[in-house]
PDB file of C-alpha atoms in Angstrom:
ATOM      1  CA  MET B   1     -23.874  28.191 -85.282  1.00 58.00           C
ATOM      2  CA  SER B   2     -27.574  28.512 -85.943  1.00 76.00           C
ATOM      3  CA  ALA B   3     -29.747  30.979 -84.088  1.00 92.00           C
ATOM      4  CA  ILE B   4     -31.542  29.485 -81.114  1.00 95.00           C
ATOM      5  CA  ALA B   5     -35.112  30.657 -80.491  1.00 97.00           C
ATOM      6  CA  LEU B   6     -36.930  30.036 -77.217  1.00 98.00           C
ATOM      7  CA  ARG B   7     -40.688  29.807 -76.794  1.00 98.00           C
ATOM      8  CA  PRO B   8     -43.282  28.267 -74.473  1.00 98.00           C
ATOM      9  CA  ALA B   9     -43.772  24.549 -75.054  1.00 98.00           C
ATOM     10  CA  THR B  10     -47.088  23.355 -76.490  1.00 97.00           C
ATOM     11  CA  ALA B  11     -48.779  19.976 -76.797  1.00 97.00           C
ATOM     12  CA  ALA B  12     -47.484  19.816 -80.371  1.00 97.00           C
ATOM     13  CA  ASP B  13     -43.935  19.709 -78.942  1.00 98.00           C
ATOM     14  CA  ALA B  14     -44.544  16.573 -76.860  1.00 98.00           C
ATOM     15  CA  GLU B  15     -42.888  14.173 -79.307  1.00 98.00           C
ATOM     16  CA  ALA B  16     -39.713  16.270 -79.615  1.00 98.00           C
ATOM     17  CA  ILE B  17     -39.569  16.866 -75.842  1.00 98.00           C
ATOM     18  CA  CYS B  18     -39.971  13.128 -75.360  1.00 98.00           C
ATOM     19  CA  LEU B  19     -37.099  12.384 -77.762  1.00 98.00           C
ATOM     20  CA  VAL B  20     -34.716  14.780 -75.975  1.00 98.00           C
ATOM     21  CA  TYR B  21     -35.764  13.610 -72.514  1.00 98.00           C
ATOM     22  CA  ASN B  22     -35.312   9.962 -73.474  1.00 97.00           C
ATOM     23  CA  GLN B  23     -31.782  10.764 -74.662  1.00 97.00           C
ATOM     24  CA  GLY B  24     -31.067  12.189 -71.206  1.00 95.00           C
ATOM     25  CA  ILE B  25     -32.475   9.038 -69.600  1.00 96.00           C
ATOM     26  CA  GLU B  26     -30.463   6.753 -71.897  1.00 96.00           C
ATOM     27  CA  ASP B  27     -27.213   8.667 -71.468  1.00 95.00           C
ATOM     28  CA  ARG B  28     -27.364   8.395 -67.657  1.00 94.00           C
ATOM     29  CA  ILE B  29     -25.890  11.867 -67.092  1.00 90.00           C
ATOM     30  CA  ALA B  30     -28.855  13.981 -66.037  1.00 91.00           C
ATOM     31  CA  THR B  31     -31.587  12.060 -64.227  1.00 94.00           C
ATOM     32  CA  LEU B  32     -32.267   9.126 -61.949  1.00 94.00           C
ATOM     33  CA  GLU B  33     -35.218   8.335 -64.206  1.00 94.00           C
ATOM     34  CA  THR B  34     -34.702   4.967 -65.886  1.00 94.00           C
ATOM     35  CA  GLU B  35     -37.963   4.375 -67.765  1.00 95.00           C
ATOM     36  CA  LEU B  36     -38.273   5.936 -71.200  1.00 97.00           C
ATOM     37  CA  ARG B  37     -41.224   8.260 -71.693  1.00 96.00           C
ATOM     38  CA  THR B  38     -43.835   8.342 -74.448  1.00 97.00           C
ATOM     39  CA  PRO B  39     -45.108  11.333 -76.401  1.00 97.00           C
ATOM     40  CA  GLU B  40     -48.541  10.822 -74.816  1.00 97.00           C
ATOM     41  CA  GLU B  41     -47.055  10.910 -71.322  1.00 97.00           C
ATOM     42  CA  ARG B  42     -45.221  14.144 -72.219  1.00 98.00           C
ATOM     43  CA  ARG B  43     -48.491  15.631 -73.587  1.00 97.00           C
ATOM     44  CA  GLN B  44     -50.163  14.871 -70.258  1.00 98.00           C
ATOM     45  CA  TRP B  45     -47.156  16.316 -68.406  1.00 98.00           C
ATOM     46  CA  LEU B  46     -47.446  19.549 -70.406  1.00 98.00           C
ATOM     47  CA  ALA B  47     -51.233  19.743 -69.918  1.00 97.00           C
ATOM     48  CA  ALA B  48     -50.868  19.360 -66.137  1.00 97.00           C
ATOM     49  CA  ARG B  49     -48.454  22.290 -65.754  1.00 97.00           C
ATOM     50  CA  GLY B  50     -49.760  25.448 -64.137  1.00 94.00           C
ATOM     51  CA  PRO B  51     -48.766  29.078 -64.733  1.00 95.00           C
ATOM     52  CA  ARG B  52     -46.010  28.974 -62.070  1.00 96.00           C
ATOM     53  CA  HIS B  53     -44.438  25.894 -63.657  1.00 98.00           C
ATOM     54  CA  PRO B  54     -43.949  26.658 -67.360  1.00 98.00           C
ATOM     55  CA  ALA B  55     -42.025  24.606 -69.893  1.00 98.00           C
ATOM     56  CA  TYR B  56     -40.038  26.011 -72.825  1.00 98.00           C
ATOM     57  CA  VAL B  57     -38.406  24.674 -75.957  1.00 98.00           C
ATOM     58  CA  ALA B  58     -35.318  25.789 -77.832  1.00 98.00           C
ATOM     59  CA  GLU B  59     -35.521  25.682 -81.622  1.00 97.00           C
ATOM     60  CA  ALA B  60     -32.733  25.843 -84.187  1.00 95.00           C
ATOM     61  CA  GLU B  61     -32.867  24.976 -87.871  1.00 90.00           C
ATOM     62  CA  GLU B  62     -36.628  24.410 -87.457  1.00 90.00           C
ATOM     63  CA  ILE B  63     -36.191  21.572 -84.959  1.00 96.00           C
ATOM     64  CA  ILE B  64     -36.455  21.407 -81.185  1.00 98.00           C
ATOM     65  CA  VAL B  65     -32.943  21.076 -79.786  1.00 98.00           C
ATOM     66  CA  GLY B  66     -33.725  21.331 -76.078  1.00 98.00           C
ATOM     67  CA  TRP B  67     -36.331  22.024 -73.445  1.00 98.00           C
ATOM     68  CA  SER B  68     -36.570  23.346 -69.915  1.00 98.00           C
ATOM     69  CA  SER B  69     -39.125  23.684 -67.146  1.00 98.00           C
ATOM     70  CA  LEU B  70     -39.709  25.204 -63.745  1.00 98.00           C
ATOM     71  CA  ASN B  71     -40.981  22.488 -61.422  1.00 98.00           C
ATOM     72  CA  VAL B  72     -42.524  22.155 -57.983  1.00 97.00           C
ATOM     73  CA  TYR B  73     -39.738  21.732 -55.431  1.00 96.00           C
ATOM     74  CA  ASN B  74     -42.057  20.665 -52.618  1.00 96.00           C
ATOM     75  CA  PRO B  75     -45.863  20.980 -52.471  1.00 95.00           C
ATOM     76  CA  ARG B  76     -45.888  22.438 -48.945  1.00 97.00           C
ATOM     77  CA  PRO B  77     -46.879  26.136 -48.929  1.00 97.00           C
ATOM     78  CA  ALA B  78     -43.653  27.145 -47.152  1.00 97.00           C
ATOM     79  CA  TYR B  79     -41.727  26.155 -50.308  1.00 98.00           C
ATOM     80  CA  GLN B  80     -43.874  28.062 -52.810  1.00 97.00           C
ATOM     81  CA  TYR B  81     -41.017  30.460 -53.597  1.00 98.00           C
ATOM     82  CA  VAL B  82     -38.516  27.690 -54.376  1.00 98.00           C
ATOM     83  CA  ALA B  83     -38.412  26.166 -57.853  1.00 98.00           C
ATOM     84  CA  ASP B  84     -36.771  22.967 -58.980  1.00 98.00           C
ATOM     85  CA  PHE B  85     -35.929  22.994 -62.675  1.00 98.00           C
ATOM     86  CA  SER B  86     -35.024  20.827 -65.647  1.00 97.00           C
ATOM     87  CA  VAL B  87     -32.837  21.532 -68.672  1.00 97.00           C
ATOM     88  CA  TYR B  88     -32.310  18.911 -71.394  1.00 97.00           C
ATOM     89  CA  VAL B  89     -30.427  19.328 -74.666  1.00 97.00           C
ATOM     90  CA  GLU B  90     -30.504  17.095 -77.744  1.00 97.00           C
ATOM     91  CA  ARG B  91     -27.272  15.058 -78.033  1.00 96.00           C
ATOM     92  CA  GLY B  92     -26.022  16.716 -81.206  1.00 95.00           C
ATOM     93  CA  TRP B  93     -26.570  20.194 -79.748  1.00 96.00           C
ATOM     94  CA  ARG B  94     -24.817  19.738 -76.410  1.00 95.00           C
ATOM     95  CA  GLY B  95     -21.931  22.115 -75.857  1.00 93.00           C
ATOM     96  CA  LYS B  96     -23.307  24.683 -78.320  1.00 95.00           C
ATOM     97  CA  GLY B  97     -24.944  27.124 -75.914  1.00 95.00           C
ATOM     98  CA  VAL B  98     -28.470  25.677 -75.929  1.00 97.00           C
ATOM     99  CA  GLY B  99     -28.406  24.726 -72.243  1.00 96.00           C
ATOM    100  CA  ARG B 100     -27.073  28.151 -71.278  1.00 97.00           C
ATOM    101  CA  ARG B 101     -29.813  29.940 -73.259  1.00 97.00           C
ATOM    102  CA  LEU B 102     -32.502  27.760 -71.694  1.00 98.00           C
ATOM    103  CA  LEU B 103     -31.125  28.288 -68.191  1.00 98.00           C
ATOM    104  CA  GLU B 104     -30.747  32.058 -68.625  1.00 98.00           C
ATOM    105  CA  HIS B 105     -34.370  32.178 -69.733  1.00 98.00           C
ATOM    106  CA  LEU B 106     -35.531  30.017 -66.808  1.00 98.00           C
ATOM    107  CA  ILE B 107     -33.768  32.304 -64.336  1.00 98.00           C
ATOM    108  CA  GLU B 108     -35.504  35.339 -65.882  1.00 98.00           C
ATOM    109  CA  GLN B 109     -38.874  33.600 -65.783  1.00 98.00           C
ATOM    110  CA  ALA B 110     -38.380  32.414 -62.198  1.00 98.00           C
ATOM    111  CA  ARG B 111     -37.682  36.001 -61.113  1.00 98.00           C
ATOM    112  CA  ALA B 112     -40.719  37.265 -63.025  1.00 98.00           C
ATOM    113  CA  LEU B 113     -42.892  34.631 -61.332  1.00 98.00           C
ATOM    114  CA  GLY B 114     -41.716  35.730 -57.885  1.00 98.00           C
ATOM    115  CA  TYR B 115     -39.468  32.828 -56.976  1.00 98.00           C
ATOM    116  CA  HIS B 116     -36.796  33.472 -54.344  1.00 98.00           C
ATOM    117  CA  LYS B 117     -34.610  30.465 -55.095  1.00 98.00           C
ATOM    118  CA  MET B 118     -33.921  27.887 -57.788  1.00 98.00           C
ATOM    119  CA  MET B 119     -32.402  24.533 -57.013  1.00 98.00           C
ATOM    120  CA  LEU B 120     -31.535  21.281 -58.665  1.00 97.00           C
ATOM    121  CA  SER B 121     -30.102  17.879 -58.074  1.00 96.00           C
ATOM    122  CA  ALA B 122     -27.255  17.058 -60.487  1.00 96.00           C
ATOM    123  CA  PHE B 123     -24.842  14.192 -60.854  1.00 96.00           C
ATOM    124  CA  PRO B 124     -21.353  15.164 -59.641  1.00 96.00           C
ATOM    125  CA  PHE B 125     -19.914  13.304 -62.660  1.00 94.00           C
ATOM    126  CA  ASN B 126     -21.860  15.512 -65.099  1.00 93.00           C
ATOM    127  CA  ALA B 127     -18.920  17.924 -65.297  1.00 93.00           C
ATOM    128  CA  SER B 128     -20.281  20.050 -68.146  1.00 91.00           C
ATOM    129  CA  GLY B 129     -23.659  20.464 -66.453  1.00 93.00           C
ATOM    130  CA  VAL B 130     -22.133  21.351 -63.081  1.00 96.00           C
ATOM    131  CA  ALA B 131     -19.785  23.836 -64.792  1.00 95.00           C
ATOM    132  CA  LEU B 132     -22.745  25.497 -66.542  1.00 95.00           C
ATOM    133  CA  TYR B 133     -24.697  25.825 -63.296  1.00 97.00           C
ATOM    134  CA  GLU B 134     -21.680  27.327 -61.538  1.00 97.00           C
ATOM    135  CA  ARG B 135     -21.111  29.807 -64.405  1.00 97.00           C
ATOM    136  CA  MET B 136     -24.748  30.837 -64.021  1.00 97.00           C
ATOM    137  CA  GLY B 137     -24.313  31.578 -60.316  1.00 98.00           C
ATOM    138  CA  PHE B 138     -25.451  28.327 -58.723  1.00 98.00           C
ATOM    139  CA  SER B 139     -23.479  27.111 -55.733  1.00 98.00           C
ATOM    140  CA  GLN B 140     -22.988  23.627 -54.400  1.00 97.00           C
ATOM    141  CA  ALA B 141     -25.070  23.111 -51.254  1.00 97.00           C
ATOM    142  CA  ASP B 142     -24.500  19.446 -50.433  1.00 97.00           C
ATOM    143  CA  VAL B 143     -23.964  15.952 -51.774  1.00 97.00           C
ATOM    144  CA  PHE B 144     -26.607  13.324 -51.130  1.00 97.00           C
ATOM    145  CA  HIS B 145     -24.672  10.077 -51.034  1.00 98.00           C
ATOM    146  CA  GLU B 146     -26.035   6.959 -52.731  1.00 97.00           C
ATOM    147  CA  MET B 147     -29.275   8.725 -53.578  1.00 96.00           C
ATOM    148  CA  GLY B 148     -30.412   6.245 -56.202  1.00 96.00           C
ATOM    149  CA  GLN B 149     -29.391   3.375 -58.404  1.00 95.00           C
ATOM    150  CA  LEU B 150     -28.527   3.478 -62.085  1.00 94.00           C
ATOM    151  CA  ASP B 151     -27.683   0.231 -63.819  1.00 94.00           C
ATOM    152  CA  GLY B 152     -27.172  -1.539 -60.511  1.00 95.00           C
ATOM    153  CA  ARG B 153     -24.774   0.978 -58.966  1.00 95.00           C
ATOM    154  CA  TRP B 154     -25.437   3.619 -56.332  1.00 97.00           C
ATOM    155  CA  VAL B 155     -24.947   7.215 -57.457  1.00 96.00           C
ATOM    156  CA  ASP B 156     -24.581  10.433 -55.505  1.00 97.00           C
ATOM    157  CA  THR B 157     -26.451  13.609 -56.346  1.00 97.00           C
ATOM    158  CA  LEU B 158     -25.147  17.134 -55.952  1.00 97.00           C
ATOM    159  CA  ILE B 159     -27.621  19.718 -54.643  1.00 98.00           C
ATOM    160  CA  MET B 160     -27.085  23.166 -56.166  1.00 98.00           C
ATOM    161  CA  GLU B 161     -28.943  26.402 -55.498  1.00 98.00           C
ATOM    162  CA  LYS B 162     -29.186  30.015 -56.573  1.00 98.00           C
ATOM    163  CA  LEU B 163     -30.856  32.827 -54.671  1.00 98.00           C
ATOM    164  CA  LEU B 164     -32.689  35.090 -57.094  1.00 98.00           C
TER     165      LEU B 164
END
C-alpha cells in the first residue's frame, strides 16, 4: 500500500474534494445530501472555514484520496466545545486505512483546538463506517428514525459521539 500523507486542504484541492464528496453523495452511504457539488462551491466552502473548523486532505500516489473536516455542531455558544465532523474517502481507496488516518488526525486536531466532544450522524447500514467509528472510541448515542429521504425512502441516522 502507498504511503498516505495528510495536510491542510487549500483552495487548489477544491476539485479533488468535490470529486470525492460527490462519490459519497452518489453512493448513498454517507450523507443525506442529494445534490452534487461543484468545485467552485467547494472553493467557497473552504474559504468560509475558520481556524476552529479546519479541513484536511489525504494524498497517496500524488492524488487526493480522501478529505476530512471539523464542522460546527450548533452555532449556539453553549455548543462551542462540540464538533461535528466529516470523513470521505475516494471509492478506490476505501478499506485501505485512509478513513482511519483522517479520523485519527481529526481527533488529534479536535483535542488541540480545545474541543470536549466529537459527534456525527451516520447511516446504520454503513457497516464499515460504523465499525471504524467504534474502533476509534465512538459510541452509539441514539437512532433518529426516518430522519431524511434518499431516493424516495425514509432512512434512519445513527448518532455517535466521543468524549475527548
